[in-house]
PDB file of C-alpha atoms in Angstrom:
ATOM      1  CA  MET T1154     118.477 109.031 105.490  1.00 98.00           C
ATOM      2  CA  ILE T1155     115.557 111.329 106.246  1.00 98.00           C
ATOM      3  CA  PHE T1156     112.006 110.071 105.760  1.00 98.00           C
ATOM      4  CA  TYR T1157     109.183 112.546 105.219  1.00 98.00           C
ATOM      5  CA  TYR T1158     105.751 111.193 106.046  1.00 98.00           C
ATOM      6  CA  ALA T1159     102.264 112.062 107.194  1.00 96.00           C
ATOM      7  CA  PRO T1160      99.891 109.904 109.261  1.00 94.00           C
ATOM      8  CA  GLN T1161      97.141 107.989 107.510  1.00 90.00           C
ATOM      9  CA  THR T1162      98.761 108.271 104.088  1.00 97.00           C
ATOM     10  CA  VAL T1163     100.491 105.853 101.754  1.00 98.00           C
ATOM     11  CA  SER T1164     103.776 106.767 103.465  1.00 98.00           C
ATOM     12  CA  LEU T1165     102.857 104.062 105.979  1.00 98.00           C
ATOM     13  CA  ALA T1166     104.080 101.400 103.522  1.00 98.00           C
ATOM     14  CA  SER T1167     107.594 102.797 103.135  1.00 98.00           C
ATOM     15  CA  HIS T1168     107.796 103.509 106.859  1.00 98.00           C
ATOM     16  CA  ILE T1169     107.074  99.851 107.637  1.00 98.00           C
ATOM     17  CA  VAL T1170     109.763  98.690 105.203  1.00 98.00           C
ATOM     18  CA  LEU T1171     112.321 101.087 106.713  1.00 98.00           C
ATOM     19  CA  GLU T1172     111.681  99.321 110.022  1.00 98.00           C
ATOM     20  CA  GLU T1173     111.637  95.839 108.510  1.00 98.00           C
ATOM     21  CA  VAL T1174     115.044  96.235 106.862  1.00 98.00           C
ATOM     22  CA  GLY T1175     116.631  97.806 109.940  1.00 98.00           C
ATOM     23  CA  ALA T1176     117.535 101.086 108.251  1.00 98.00           C
ATOM     24  CA  GLN T1177     119.051 103.976 110.187  1.00 98.00           C
ATOM     25  CA  TYR T1178     116.971 107.055 109.420  1.00 98.00           C
ATOM     26  CA  ASP T1179     115.449 110.206 110.844  1.00 98.00           C
ATOM     27  CA  THR T1180     111.845 111.246 110.324  1.00 98.00           C
ATOM     28  CA  GLN T1181     110.157 114.499 109.413  1.00 97.00           C
ATOM     29  CA  LEU T1182     106.444 114.550 110.161  1.00 97.00           C
ATOM     30  CA  LEU T1183     104.322 116.749 107.904  1.00 96.00           C
ATOM     31  CA  ASN T1184     101.017 118.166 109.115  1.00 94.00           C
ATOM     32  CA  PHE T1185      98.585 117.958 106.218  1.00 93.00           C
ATOM     33  CA  ALA T1186      95.966 119.922 108.190  1.00 90.00           C
ATOM     34  CA  LYS T1187      98.396 122.856 108.042  1.00 93.00           C
ATOM     35  CA  THR T1188      99.287 122.027 104.400  1.00 92.00           C
ATOM     36  CA  GLU T1189     102.936 121.632 105.342  1.00 94.00           C
ATOM     37  CA  GLN T1190     103.322 119.424 102.270  1.00 95.00           C
ATOM     38  CA  ARG T1191     102.890 122.608 100.220  1.00 93.00           C
ATOM     39  CA  SER T1192     105.378 124.672 102.214  1.00 96.00           C
ATOM     40  CA  GLU T1193     108.387 126.195 100.455  1.00 95.00           C
ATOM     41  CA  ASP T1194     110.741 124.121 102.577  1.00 93.00           C
ATOM     42  CA  TYR T1195     109.122 120.825 101.682  1.00 97.00           C
ATOM     43  CA  LEU T1196     108.622 121.693  98.023  1.00 97.00           C
ATOM     44  CA  ARG T1197     112.383 122.070  97.768  1.00 96.00           C
ATOM     45  CA  THR T1198     112.589 118.427  98.886  1.00 96.00           C
ATOM     46  CA  ASN T1199     109.652 117.150  96.855  1.00 97.00           C
ATOM     47  CA  PRO T1200     108.192 119.549  94.282  1.00 97.00           C
ATOM     48  CA  LYS T1201     105.213 117.200  93.933  1.00 97.00           C
ATOM     49  CA  GLY T1202     104.062 118.258  97.402  1.00 96.00           C
ATOM     50  CA  ARG T1203     103.187 114.728  98.414  1.00 96.00           C
ATOM     51  CA  VAL T1204     104.506 112.000 100.690  1.00 98.00           C
ATOM     52  CA  PRO T1205     106.538 109.933 101.082  1.00 98.00           C
ATOM     53  CA  ALA T1206     109.948 111.325 100.282  1.00 98.00           C
ATOM     54  CA  LEU T1207     113.235 109.720 101.258  1.00 98.00           C
ATOM     55  CA  VAL T1208     116.444 111.725 101.370  1.00 98.00           C
ATOM     56  CA  THR T1209     119.445 109.490 100.687  1.00 98.00           C
ATOM     57  CA  GLU T1210     123.150 110.192 100.334  1.00 97.00           C
ATOM     58  CA  ARG T1211     122.742 110.078  96.549  1.00 97.00           C
ATOM     59  CA  GLY T1212     119.616 112.203  96.309  1.00 98.00           C
ATOM     60  CA  ILE T1213     115.907 112.292  97.004  1.00 98.00           C
ATOM     61  CA  LEU T1214     113.475 109.514  96.141  1.00 98.00           C
ATOM     62  CA  THR T1215     109.720 109.869  95.814  1.00 98.00           C
ATOM     63  CA  GLU T1216     106.920 107.475  94.790  1.00 98.00           C
ATOM     64  CA  THR T1217     106.224 104.425  96.902  1.00 98.00           C
ATOM     65  CA  PRO T1218     107.255 101.707  94.402  1.00 98.00           C
ATOM     66  CA  ALA T1219     110.632 103.400  93.862  1.00 98.00           C
ATOM     67  CA  ILE T1220     111.311 103.782  97.584  1.00 98.00           C
ATOM     68  CA  LEU T1221     110.318 100.184  98.310  1.00 98.00           C
ATOM     69  CA  ALA T1222     112.565  98.795  95.564  1.00 98.00           C
ATOM     70  CA  PHE T1223     115.454 100.999  96.716  1.00 98.00           C
ATOM     71  CA  LEU T1224     115.162  99.745 100.289  1.00 98.00           C
ATOM     72  CA  ALA T1225     115.008  96.102  99.211  1.00 98.00           C
ATOM     73  CA  GLN T1226     118.092  96.518  97.041  1.00 98.00           C
ATOM     74  CA  SER T1227     119.972  98.582  99.645  1.00 98.00           C
ATOM     75  CA  PHE T1228     119.383  95.998 102.365  1.00 98.00           C
ATOM     76  CA  PRO T1229     119.611  92.666 100.521  1.00 98.00           C
ATOM     77  CA  ALA T1230     120.003  90.666 103.741  1.00 98.00           C
ATOM     78  CA  SER T1231     116.432  91.602 104.642  1.00 98.00           C
ATOM     79  CA  ASN T1232     115.163  89.366 101.799  1.00 98.00           C
ATOM     80  CA  MET T1233     112.369  91.835 101.065  1.00 98.00           C
ATOM     81  CA  ALA T1234     112.578  91.212  97.316  1.00 98.00           C
ATOM     82  CA  ALA T1235     113.692  88.497  94.898  1.00 97.00           C
ATOM     83  CA  LEU T1236     116.847  90.321  93.859  1.00 98.00           C
ATOM     84  CA  ASP T1237     118.407  87.271  92.196  1.00 97.00           C
ATOM     85  CA  ASP T1238     115.305  86.419  90.151  1.00 98.00           C
ATOM     86  CA  PRO T1239     114.551  89.012  87.455  1.00 98.00           C
ATOM     87  CA  PHE T1240     111.105  87.610  86.629  1.00 98.00           C
ATOM     88  CA  GLU T1241     109.967  87.402  90.249  1.00 98.00           C
ATOM     89  CA  PHE T1242     111.291  90.893  90.956  1.00 98.00           C
ATOM     90  CA  ALA T1243     109.357  92.131  87.927  1.00 98.00           C
ATOM     91  CA  LYS T1244     106.187  90.452  89.255  1.00 98.00           C
ATOM     92  CA  MET T1245     106.662  92.344  92.526  1.00 98.00           C
ATOM     93  CA  GLN T1246     107.070  95.571  90.600  1.00 98.00           C
ATOM     94  CA  GLU T1247     103.998  94.709  88.535  1.00 98.00           C
ATOM     95  CA  PHE T1248     101.931  94.282  91.691  1.00 98.00           C
ATOM     96  CA  ASN T1249     103.203  97.480  93.277  1.00 98.00           C
ATOM     97  CA  ALA T1250     102.621  99.395  90.045  1.00 98.00           C
ATOM     98  CA  TYR T1251      98.992  98.229  90.062  1.00 98.00           C
ATOM     99  CA  LEU T1252      98.569  99.469  93.633  1.00 98.00           C
ATOM    100  CA  CYS T1253     100.143 102.798  92.724  1.00 98.00           C
ATOM    101  CA  ALA T1254      98.578 103.512  89.343  1.00 98.00           C
ATOM    102  CA  THR T1255      95.142 101.935  89.734  1.00 98.00           C
ATOM    103  CA  VAL T1256      94.097 101.137  93.314  1.00 98.00           C
ATOM    104  CA  HIS T1257      95.479 104.266  94.966  1.00 98.00           C
ATOM    105  CA  VAL T1258      93.950 106.404  92.226  1.00 98.00           C
ATOM    106  CA  ALA T1259      90.570 104.705  92.658  1.00 97.00           C
ATOM    107  CA  HIS T1260      90.674 105.523  96.377  1.00 97.00           C
ATOM    108  CA  ALA T1261      91.810 109.099  95.724  1.00 96.00           C
ATOM    109  CA  HIS T1262      88.615 109.798  93.786  1.00 96.00           C
ATOM    110  CA  ARG T1263      86.859 109.872  97.176  1.00 96.00           C
ATOM    111  CA  VAL T1264      89.254 112.175  99.020  1.00 93.00           C
ATOM    112  CA  ARG T1265      91.115 114.079  96.282  1.00 93.00           C
ATOM    113  CA  GLY T1266      88.500 114.664  93.594  1.00 91.00           C
ATOM    114  CA  ASN T1267      89.685 118.219  93.032  1.00 91.00           C
ATOM    115  CA  ARG T1268      92.841 116.831  91.468  1.00 93.00           C
ATOM    116  CA  TRP T1269      90.771 116.004  88.403  1.00 95.00           C
ATOM    117  CA  VAL T1270      87.774 118.359  88.308  1.00 96.00           C
ATOM    118  CA  ASP T1271      86.450 121.518  89.948  1.00 95.00           C
ATOM    119  CA  ASP T1272      82.760 120.796  89.438  1.00 96.00           C
ATOM    120  CA  ASP T1273      81.039 119.756  92.680  1.00 96.00           C
ATOM    121  CA  ALA T1274      78.613 117.443  90.907  1.00 97.00           C
ATOM    122  CA  ALA T1275      81.439 115.670  89.111  1.00 96.00           C
ATOM    123  CA  ILE T1276      83.351 115.258  92.378  1.00 96.00           C
ATOM    124  CA  ALA T1277      80.243 113.800  94.020  1.00 96.00           C
ATOM    125  CA  ALA T1278      79.826 111.383  91.118  1.00 96.00           C
ATOM    126  CA  MET T1279      83.433 110.234  91.473  1.00 96.00           C
ATOM    127  CA  GLN T1280      82.986 109.752  95.205  1.00 97.00           C
ATOM    128  CA  ALA T1281      79.857 107.673  94.649  1.00 98.00           C
ATOM    129  CA  LYS T1282      81.768 105.357  92.333  1.00 98.00           C
ATOM    130  CA  VAL T1283      84.599 104.602  94.793  1.00 98.00           C
ATOM    131  CA  PRO T1284      82.966 101.690  96.678  1.00 98.00           C
ATOM    132  CA  GLN T1285      82.427  99.906  93.365  1.00 98.00           C
ATOM    133  CA  THR T1286      85.899 100.538  91.950  1.00 98.00           C
ATOM    134  CA  MET T1287      87.705  99.653  95.173  1.00 98.00           C
ATOM    135  CA  ARG T1288      85.663  96.478  95.536  1.00 98.00           C
ATOM    136  CA  GLU T1289      86.511  95.515  91.968  1.00 98.00           C
ATOM    137  CA  CYS T1290      90.216  96.186  92.546  1.00 98.00           C
ATOM    138  CA  PHE T1291      90.358  94.057  95.672  1.00 98.00           C
ATOM    139  CA  GLN T1292      88.326  91.278  94.110  1.00 98.00           C
ATOM    140  CA  LEU T1293      90.894  91.140  91.319  1.00 98.00           C
ATOM    141  CA  ILE T1294      93.742  91.095  93.852  1.00 98.00           C
ATOM    142  CA  GLU T1295      92.097  88.358  95.903  1.00 98.00           C
ATOM    143  CA  ASP T1296      91.218  86.230  92.868  1.00 98.00           C
ATOM    144  CA  THR T1297      94.292  86.604  90.656  1.00 98.00           C
ATOM    145  CA  MET T1298      97.219  88.373  92.346  1.00 98.00           C
ATOM    146  CA  PHE T1299      97.365  87.325  95.988  1.00 98.00           C
ATOM    147  CA  THR T1300      99.160  84.006  96.458  1.00 97.00           C
ATOM    148  CA  GLY T1301      99.067  83.701 100.255  1.00 97.00           C
ATOM    149  CA  PRO T1302      99.928  83.797 103.020  1.00 98.00           C
ATOM    150  CA  TRP T1303     101.807  86.832 101.685  1.00 98.00           C
ATOM    151  CA  VAL T1304     101.284  88.566  98.378  1.00 98.00           C
ATOM    152  CA  ARG T1305     103.956  86.553  96.576  1.00 98.00           C
ATOM    153  CA  GLY T1306     103.610  83.330  98.541  1.00 98.00           C
ATOM    154  CA  GLU T1307     105.675  82.182 101.492  1.00 97.00           C
ATOM    155  CA  ASN T1308     108.178  85.038 101.348  1.00 97.00           C
ATOM    156  CA  TYR T1309     107.295  88.330 102.993  1.00 98.00           C
ATOM    157  CA  SER T1310     108.235  91.160 100.646  1.00 98.00           C
ATOM    158  CA  ILE T1311     107.956  94.845  99.798  1.00 98.00           C
ATOM    159  CA  CYS T1312     104.532  94.095  98.311  1.00 98.00           C
ATOM    160  CA  ASP T1313     103.045  93.274 101.694  1.00 98.00           C
ATOM    161  CA  PRO T1314     103.330  96.595 103.570  1.00 98.00           C
ATOM    162  CA  TYR T1315     102.036  98.328 100.439  1.00 98.00           C
ATOM    163  CA  LEU T1316      98.964  96.114 100.133  1.00 98.00           C
ATOM    164  CA  PHE T1317      98.390  96.342 103.881  1.00 98.00           C
ATOM    165  CA  THR T1318      98.444 100.139 103.762  1.00 98.00           C
ATOM    166  CA  ILE T1319      95.916 100.427 100.970  1.00 98.00           C
ATOM    167  CA  SER T1320      93.709  97.684 102.412  1.00 98.00           C
ATOM    168  CA  THR T1321      93.315  99.750 105.590  1.00 98.00           C
ATOM    169  CA  TRP T1322      91.509 102.363 103.493  1.00 98.00           C
ATOM    170  CA  LEU T1323      88.692  99.993 102.528  1.00 98.00           C
ATOM    171  CA  LYS T1324      86.487 100.800 105.516  1.00 97.00           C
ATOM    172  CA  GLY T1325      86.553 104.503 104.682  1.00 97.00           C
ATOM    173  CA  ASP T1326      85.697 103.602 101.106  1.00 98.00           C
ATOM    174  CA  SER T1327      82.591 101.702 102.312  1.00 98.00           C
ATOM    175  CA  VAL T1328      84.035  98.294 101.469  1.00 98.00           C
ATOM    176  CA  ASP T1329      84.115  95.462 104.025  1.00 98.00           C
ATOM    177  CA  VAL T1330      87.507  93.746 104.039  1.00 98.00           C
ATOM    178  CA  ASP T1331      85.806  90.589 105.340  1.00 98.00           C
ATOM    179  CA  ASP T1332      84.296  90.220 101.876  1.00 98.00           C
ATOM    180  CA  PHE T1333      87.832  89.195 100.854  1.00 98.00           C
ATOM    181  CA  PRO T1334      88.780  86.383 103.261  1.00 98.00           C
ATOM    182  CA  ALA T1335      92.395  86.060 102.116  1.00 98.00           C
ATOM    183  CA  ILE T1336      93.006  89.799 102.444  1.00 98.00           C
ATOM    184  CA  ALA T1337      91.297  89.911 105.839  1.00 98.00           C
ATOM    185  CA  GLU T1338      93.562  87.131 107.133  1.00 98.00           C
ATOM    186  CA  PHE T1339      96.548  88.864 105.582  1.00 98.00           C
ATOM    187  CA  GLN T1340      95.661  92.060 107.465  1.00 98.00           C
ATOM    188  CA  ARG T1341      95.557  90.139 110.724  1.00 98.00           C
ATOM    189  CA  LYS T1342      98.986  88.595 110.072  1.00 98.00           C
ATOM    190  CA  MET T1343     100.456  91.978 109.196  1.00 98.00           C
ATOM    191  CA  ARG T1344      99.237  93.488 112.459  1.00 98.00           C
ATOM    192  CA  GLU T1345     101.116  90.782 114.369  1.00 98.00           C
ATOM    193  CA  ARG T1346     104.492  91.943 113.038  1.00 98.00           C
ATOM    194  CA  SER T1347     106.497  94.064 115.462  1.00 98.00           C
ATOM    195  CA  ALA T1348     107.660  96.494 112.775  1.00 98.00           C
ATOM    196  CA  VAL T1349     104.072  97.073 111.705  1.00 98.00           C
ATOM    197  CA  GLN T1350     102.968  97.638 115.278  1.00 98.00           C
ATOM    198  CA  ARG T1351     105.726 100.211 115.855  1.00 97.00           C
ATOM    199  CA  VAL T1352     104.853 102.193 112.749  1.00 98.00           C
ATOM    200  CA  LEU T1353     101.106 102.034 113.343  1.00 97.00           C
ATOM    201  CA  ARG T1354     101.679 103.635 116.732  1.00 96.00           C
ATOM    202  CA  LEU T1355     103.737 106.410 115.146  1.00 94.00           C
ATOM    203  CA  HIS T1356     100.960 107.044 112.637  1.00 95.00           C
ATOM    204  CA  GLY T1357      98.277 107.082 115.335  1.00 92.00           C
ATOM    205  CA  LEU T1358      96.620 103.964 113.948  1.00 92.00           C
ATOM    206  CA  GLN T1359      96.936 101.716 117.006  1.00 79.00           C
TER     207      GLN T1359
END
């Protein structure tokens, strides 16, 4: 497999799971400062021009929830998902879909406003709203979705690297993670994992 990633992006989540499951893979680092994600070479791999992308023997996967589910199912011995429990697996997918479709989008209004509008005033208004929307998202996660000590209870899963990745963006979004005690403790536990430490170093985050 070949994993395309960029530092300080959501690709961190899939990168952690690749390490957690013990996958054999090569990496391709993309330099966003040089807009390599928009290069002809990369667009042939992922026409969306975003990361992550995972090249497998059967084809190319994009979108974090899809990559995470693929890795859990490809490496069942890792116990990264409840593969024998359809309802629990669906709950994991539900959580990851919320991170993808709602929380990530709320964060992107601060750093990617030009995806939606070209007007500078509108972009500024979206940016000003981000602390509120991200706080609301994480309050909902803390109050109703996070079981503890991991997202889905005692079993570490594909939900955890994904939540960890997005929770590291809170400081930049002017939200204090310590306002969410369960998430703050979860972050600490994640940083103790050897796979997380390895990937954080590769992403320049440690």
